[in-house]
Short mmCIF file of C-alpha atoms in Angstrom, two decimals:
data_model
loop_
_atom_site.label_atom_id
_atom_site.label_comp_id
_atom_site.label_asym_id
_atom_site.label_seq_id
_atom_site.Cartn_x
_atom_site.Cartn_y
_atom_site.Cartn_z
CA UNK A 1 29.35 171.56 112.83
CA UNK A 2 29.50 171.11 109.08
CA UNK A 3 33.12 172.06 108.57
CA UNK A 4 34.34 168.43 108.17
CA UNK A 5 31.69 167.77 105.54
CA UNK A 6 32.62 170.91 103.66
CA UNK A 7 36.30 170.13 103.78
CA UNK A 8 35.78 166.56 102.60
CA UNK A 9 33.53 167.52 99.75
CA UNK A 10 35.85 170.25 98.51
CA UNK A 11 38.76 167.84 98.62
CA UNK A 12 36.76 165.35 96.59
CA UNK A 13 35.92 168.03 94.07
CA UNK A 14 39.56 169.02 93.71
CA UNK A 15 40.63 165.40 93.29
CA UNK A 16 37.96 164.77 90.71
CA UNK A 17 38.80 167.89 88.75
CA UNK A 18 42.48 166.99 88.78
CA UNK A 19 41.63 163.52 87.49
CA UNK A 20 39.46 164.97 84.78
CA UNK A 21 42.27 167.24 83.60
CA UNK A 22 44.74 164.35 83.27
CA UNK A 23 46.17 164.02 79.79
CA UNK A 24 44.50 161.65 77.37
CA UNK A 25 46.78 159.19 75.61
CA UNK A 26 46.40 159.11 71.86
CA UNK A 27 47.75 156.05 70.06
CA UNK A 28 48.02 156.38 66.31
CA UNK A 29 48.67 153.16 64.43
CA UNK A 30 49.51 153.10 60.73
CA UNK A 31 49.45 149.87 58.77
CA UNK A 32 51.37 150.48 55.57
CA UNK A 33 50.26 149.60 52.10
CA UNK A 34 51.71 146.21 51.22
CA UNK A 35 55.20 146.08 49.78
CA UNK A 36 55.52 143.46 47.08
CA UNK A 37 58.44 142.22 45.01
CA UNK A 38 58.80 142.19 41.27
CA UNK A 39 58.93 138.44 40.98
CA UNK A 40 60.97 138.30 37.78
CA UNK A 41 63.80 139.88 39.75
CA UNK A 42 63.35 137.43 42.61
CA UNK A 43 63.25 134.39 40.35
CA UNK A 44 66.70 135.26 39.06
CA UNK A 45 68.17 135.24 42.56
CA UNK A 46 66.60 132.33 44.40
CA UNK A 47 67.76 128.93 45.53
CA UNK A 48 71.41 128.39 44.63
CA UNK A 49 71.57 131.96 43.32
CA UNK A 50 70.33 133.51 46.56
CA UNK A 51 72.74 136.18 47.85
CA UNK A 52 75.37 134.85 50.23
CA UNK A 53 75.91 138.11 52.11
CA UNK A 54 73.70 140.60 53.98
CA UNK A 55 74.75 143.25 51.48
CA UNK A 56 73.65 141.04 48.62
CA UNK A 57 70.31 140.38 50.27
CA UNK A 58 69.75 144.08 50.83
CA UNK A 59 70.59 144.76 47.21
CA UNK A 60 68.04 142.16 46.13
CA UNK A 61 65.40 143.91 48.22
CA UNK A 62 66.32 147.24 46.67
CA UNK A 63 66.06 145.76 43.18
CA UNK A 64 62.77 143.98 43.69
CA UNK A 65 60.63 145.81 46.26
CA UNK A 66 58.06 148.33 45.09
CA UNK A 67 56.44 150.60 47.62
CA UNK A 68 53.13 152.35 47.20
CA UNK A 69 54.93 155.71 46.95
CA UNK A 70 57.15 154.43 44.14
CA UNK A 71 54.14 153.07 42.29
CA UNK A 72 52.18 156.31 42.71
CA UNK A 73 54.94 157.97 40.74
CA UNK A 74 55.71 155.23 38.26
CA UNK A 75 52.12 154.40 37.34
CA UNK A 76 51.53 157.92 36.05
CA UNK A 77 53.39 156.82 32.92
CA UNK A 78 52.05 154.24 30.48
CA UNK A 79 50.17 156.80 28.38
CA UNK A 80 47.53 157.43 30.97
CA UNK A 81 46.51 153.81 31.30
CA UNK A 82 46.06 154.40 35.01
CA UNK A 83 44.10 157.23 36.54
CA UNK A 84 46.36 158.42 39.33
CA UNK A 85 45.46 161.56 41.23
CA UNK A 86 48.78 163.05 42.35
CA UNK A 87 47.46 164.93 45.37
CA UNK A 88 44.15 163.32 46.22
CA UNK A 89 41.79 165.53 48.18
CA UNK A 90 38.77 163.30 48.60
CA UNK A 91 38.25 159.81 50.06
CA UNK A 92 37.02 158.71 46.66
CA UNK A 93 40.26 159.78 44.98
CA UNK A 94 42.33 158.03 47.63
CA UNK A 95 40.35 154.83 47.23
CA UNK A 96 40.55 155.03 43.43
CA UNK A 97 44.32 155.52 43.60
CA UNK A 98 44.71 152.44 45.78
CA UNK A 99 42.77 150.32 43.33
CA UNK A 100 44.70 151.68 40.35
CA UNK A 101 48.04 151.05 42.05
CA UNK A 102 47.04 147.45 42.74
CA UNK A 103 46.23 146.96 39.05
CA UNK A 104 49.27 148.81 37.75
CA UNK A 105 51.68 146.94 40.02
CA UNK A 106 50.52 143.62 38.65
CA UNK A 107 50.10 144.57 35.01
CA UNK A 108 53.28 146.61 34.57
CA UNK A 109 55.73 145.28 37.15
CA UNK A 110 54.70 141.64 37.63
CA UNK A 111 54.32 142.27 41.31
CA UNK A 112 53.05 139.28 43.28
CA UNK A 113 52.86 138.25 46.94
CA UNK A 114 55.77 135.84 46.55
CA UNK A 115 58.53 137.18 48.79
CA UNK A 116 61.42 134.84 49.56
CA UNK A 117 61.09 134.04 53.30
CA UNK A 118 64.83 134.43 53.90
CA UNK A 119 64.70 137.98 52.58
CA UNK A 120 61.77 138.96 54.80
CA UNK A 121 63.44 137.34 57.78
CA UNK A 122 66.95 138.66 57.34
CA UNK A 123 66.46 142.12 55.82
CA UNK A 124 64.50 144.80 57.63
CA UNK A 125 62.47 145.58 54.52
CA UNK A 126 60.15 147.99 56.34
CA UNK A 127 62.89 150.21 57.68
CA UNK A 128 64.86 149.95 54.46
CA UNK A 129 61.99 151.00 52.21
CA UNK A 130 59.80 153.22 54.42
CA UNK A 131 62.15 154.58 57.08
CA UNK A 132 63.22 153.87 60.62
CA UNK A 133 59.79 154.52 62.13
CA UNK A 134 58.40 151.42 60.45
CA UNK A 135 58.82 147.76 61.33
CA UNK A 136 57.46 144.44 60.17
CA UNK A 137 54.11 143.69 61.74
CA UNK A 138 54.71 141.78 64.96
CA UNK A 139 52.55 139.36 66.88
CA UNK A 140 52.19 141.99 69.62
CA UNK A 141 51.05 144.54 67.04
CA UNK A 142 48.39 142.14 65.81
CA UNK A 143 47.25 141.55 69.38
CA UNK A 144 47.11 145.28 70.02
CA UNK A 145 44.83 145.77 67.04
CA UNK A 146 42.13 143.76 68.78
CA UNK A 147 38.87 142.80 67.15
CA UNK A 148 37.95 146.47 66.73
CA UNK A 149 41.14 147.25 64.87
CA UNK A 150 40.96 144.13 62.73
CA UNK A 151 37.38 144.90 61.81
CA UNK A 152 38.35 148.47 60.96
CA UNK A 153 41.15 147.30 58.66
CA UNK A 154 38.87 144.75 57.03
CA UNK A 155 36.04 147.23 56.50
CA UNK A 156 38.40 149.88 55.17
CA UNK A 157 39.83 147.55 52.54
CA UNK A 158 36.39 146.20 51.68
CA UNK A 159 35.15 149.72 51.07
CA UNK A 160 38.05 150.44 48.72
CA UNK A 161 38.16 147.36 46.51
CA UNK A 162 37.27 148.26 42.96
CA UNK A 163 36.11 146.54 39.85
CA UNK A 164 39.40 145.55 38.29
CA UNK A 165 40.01 142.25 40.01
CA UNK A 166 43.78 142.58 39.53
CA UNK A 167 46.15 142.97 42.38
CA UNK A 168 43.71 141.37 44.77
CA UNK A 169 46.64 140.70 47.08
CA UNK A 170 46.58 144.40 47.93
CA UNK A 171 43.39 143.62 49.82
CA UNK A 172 44.48 140.36 51.41
CA UNK A 173 44.31 139.80 55.19
CA UNK A 174 47.14 137.25 54.96
CA UNK A 175 50.40 138.87 56.03
CA UNK A 176 53.90 138.13 57.19
CA UNK A 177 54.38 138.63 60.91
CA UNK A 178 57.23 138.44 63.39
CA UNK A 179 56.02 135.90 65.94
CA UNK A 180 56.58 136.36 69.66
CA UNK A 181 59.37 133.78 69.59
CA UNK A 182 61.22 135.79 66.95
CA UNK A 183 60.46 133.49 64.05
CA UNK A 184 58.93 134.63 60.78
CA UNK A 185 55.32 133.49 60.59
CA UNK A 186 52.02 134.10 58.84
CA UNK A 187 49.12 136.02 60.30
CA UNK A 188 45.50 136.16 59.26
CA UNK A 189 44.02 139.59 59.99
CA UNK A 190 40.46 138.47 59.28
CA UNK A 191 38.27 139.62 62.18
CA UNK A 192 36.29 137.07 64.16
CA UNK A 193 38.63 134.13 63.66
CA UNK A 194 38.08 131.09 65.85
CA UNK A 195 41.27 129.41 64.68
CA UNK A 196 44.80 130.54 65.63
CA UNK A 197 45.63 133.86 64.03
CA UNK A 198 49.39 133.26 63.89
CA UNK A 199 50.78 130.19 62.14
CA UNK A 200 54.35 129.07 61.51
CA UNK A 201 55.61 128.99 57.95
CA UNK A 202 56.01 125.53 56.40
CA UNK A 203 59.63 126.37 55.63
CA UNK A 204 62.38 127.29 58.06
CA UNK A 205 65.97 128.48 57.89
CA UNK A 206 68.08 125.72 56.37
CA UNK A 207 65.27 124.30 54.26
CA UNK A 208 65.64 124.45 50.49
CA UNK A 209 62.44 126.49 50.25
CA UNK A 210 63.72 129.13 52.66
CA UNK A 211 65.62 130.89 49.87
CA UNK A 212 62.99 130.34 47.15
CA UNK A 213 59.97 132.48 46.42
CA UNK A 214 56.98 131.42 48.48
CA UNK A 215 53.58 131.37 46.79
CA UNK A 216 51.36 131.62 49.81
CA UNK A 217 49.75 134.95 49.06
CA UNK A 218 51.32 136.64 52.05
CA UNK A 219 51.51 140.42 51.97
CA UNK A 220 54.28 142.33 53.64
CA UNK A 221 52.79 145.19 55.62
CA UNK A 222 54.67 147.42 58.00
CA UNK A 223 53.44 149.18 61.09
CA UNK A 224 54.19 152.50 62.74
CA UNK A 225 52.85 153.34 66.18
CA UNK A 226 52.95 156.86 67.58
CA UNK A 227 51.80 157.71 71.10
CA UNK A 228 51.07 161.27 72.15
CA UNK A 229 48.97 162.98 74.80
CA UNK A 230 46.38 165.68 74.53
CA UNK B 1 22.17 182.73 101.85
CA UNK B 2 24.28 179.63 101.81
CA UNK B 3 24.90 177.72 104.98
CA UNK B 4 27.97 175.53 105.58
CA UNK B 5 25.87 172.44 104.84
CA UNK B 6 24.85 173.87 101.51
CA UNK B 7 28.46 174.42 100.57
CA UNK B 8 29.09 170.77 101.34
CA UNK B 9 26.41 169.76 98.89
CA UNK B 10 27.85 172.10 96.27
CA UNK B 11 31.20 170.45 96.74
CA UNK B 12 29.77 166.97 96.38
CA UNK B 13 27.87 168.04 93.28
CA UNK B 14 31.06 169.41 91.76
CA UNK B 15 32.79 166.16 92.54
CA UNK B 16 30.04 164.13 90.89
CA UNK B 17 30.07 166.30 87.80
CA UNK B 18 33.82 166.13 87.49
CA UNK B 19 33.91 162.37 87.91
CA UNK B 20 31.03 161.86 85.51
CA UNK B 21 32.72 163.95 82.86
CA UNK B 22 35.72 161.69 82.47
CA UNK B 23 34.37 158.19 82.71
CA UNK B 24 35.16 157.47 79.08
CA UNK B 25 38.74 158.56 79.43
CA UNK B 26 38.45 161.49 77.10
CA UNK B 27 36.69 162.85 74.11
CA UNK B 28 34.63 160.13 72.45
CA UNK B 29 35.14 159.45 68.80
CA UNK B 30 32.84 158.09 66.20
CA UNK B 31 34.02 155.68 63.55
CA UNK B 32 34.56 157.49 60.32
CA UNK B 33 35.78 160.82 61.67
CA UNK B 34 38.64 162.27 59.73
CA UNK B 35 41.63 163.21 61.82
CA UNK B 36 42.41 166.88 61.53
CA UNK B 37 46.14 166.27 61.49
CA UNK B 38 46.20 163.95 58.51
CA UNK B 39 44.07 165.61 55.90
CA UNK B 40 41.81 163.63 53.66
CA UNK B 41 40.98 160.05 54.46
CA UNK B 42 38.82 157.35 53.01
CA UNK B 43 36.82 155.86 55.83
CA UNK B 44 34.91 152.68 56.37
CA UNK B 45 31.24 152.60 57.29
CA UNK B 46 30.90 155.96 59.02
CA UNK B 47 28.71 155.80 62.09
CA UNK B 48 28.43 159.04 63.98
CA UNK B 49 25.60 157.83 66.17
CA UNK B 50 27.66 155.70 68.53
CA UNK B 51 30.13 157.49 70.78
CA UNK B 52 33.13 155.23 71.12
CA UNK B 53 36.87 155.18 71.44
CA UNK B 54 36.98 152.65 68.62
CA UNK B 55 39.45 153.29 65.81
CA UNK B 56 38.86 156.22 63.52
CA UNK B 57 40.49 157.68 60.42
CA UNK B 58 41.04 155.24 57.51
CA UNK B 59 42.88 154.88 54.22
CA UNK B 60 45.53 157.51 53.64
CA UNK B 61 46.94 158.96 50.44
CA UNK B 62 50.12 156.90 50.93
CA UNK B 63 48.10 153.68 50.91
CA UNK B 64 48.39 153.10 54.64
CA UNK B 65 45.47 152.47 56.93
CA UNK B 66 45.64 154.74 59.93
CA UNK B 67 43.55 154.63 63.04
CA UNK B 68 43.59 156.44 66.31
CA UNK B 69 42.57 155.35 69.75
CA UNK B 70 42.21 157.61 72.73
CA UNK B 71 42.36 156.42 76.28
CA UNK B 72 43.02 157.63 79.79
#
């Protein structure tokens, strides 16, 4: 009698079809444009002049940080010195905007990758400037990128870099990161590294350099992760 | 006319097809595809020849780099 065979095979088919129909998880990761400080503002508030209160630190961030969105707007001034497409519709326009913003930020606002470590550590700059969905890149985020993600980020930036040569820090793989132990650290997002990707900063809370601008070329990038199903 | 044994084979075939259709955990993507929900993107080294769940999308108008992974 073939009834057992029929029953078994139909059950297998049902199970397989049910498995096939299971929702697919979609993980969307956004790595923000770097947020840099206007260093002339930072220089006037470092060391002994560093804010003594959280409110003062937050105010210093507000006064010095420039986001990509702010620069997209501001760099349209300056008598057309920068070619900014307000609503870019092509990949070429988006790439050109990125390159122009990098140049404008440096030339017009003295933006440099010199954040004061204490500010990055003690103020949630990502949430404050971009919104609550964003947070400082964490060691776990870097791990989740994997070699594929790191290569994708690297190749994307390499395909965008233009001819100006200014604002090269907009293309840097060196970033601030929140290490797994909670400390502020540096991460190298270069794909294919054989050396440790996360490294402690040479300054720590309590050190004199902790409240002074740090010229290590570290970018501050934020991350937003959204998970949906389809 | 189908016999009971034939129906068993049909069932097994269905099972094989169904299992084979989801081994990659979902719709494969190719690097460089724009994501329909985000509008225009600038992408790196498009390669539509290799089905993969590797990241897609790219530079966005707000300066961010966005990529999407799909998995089971």
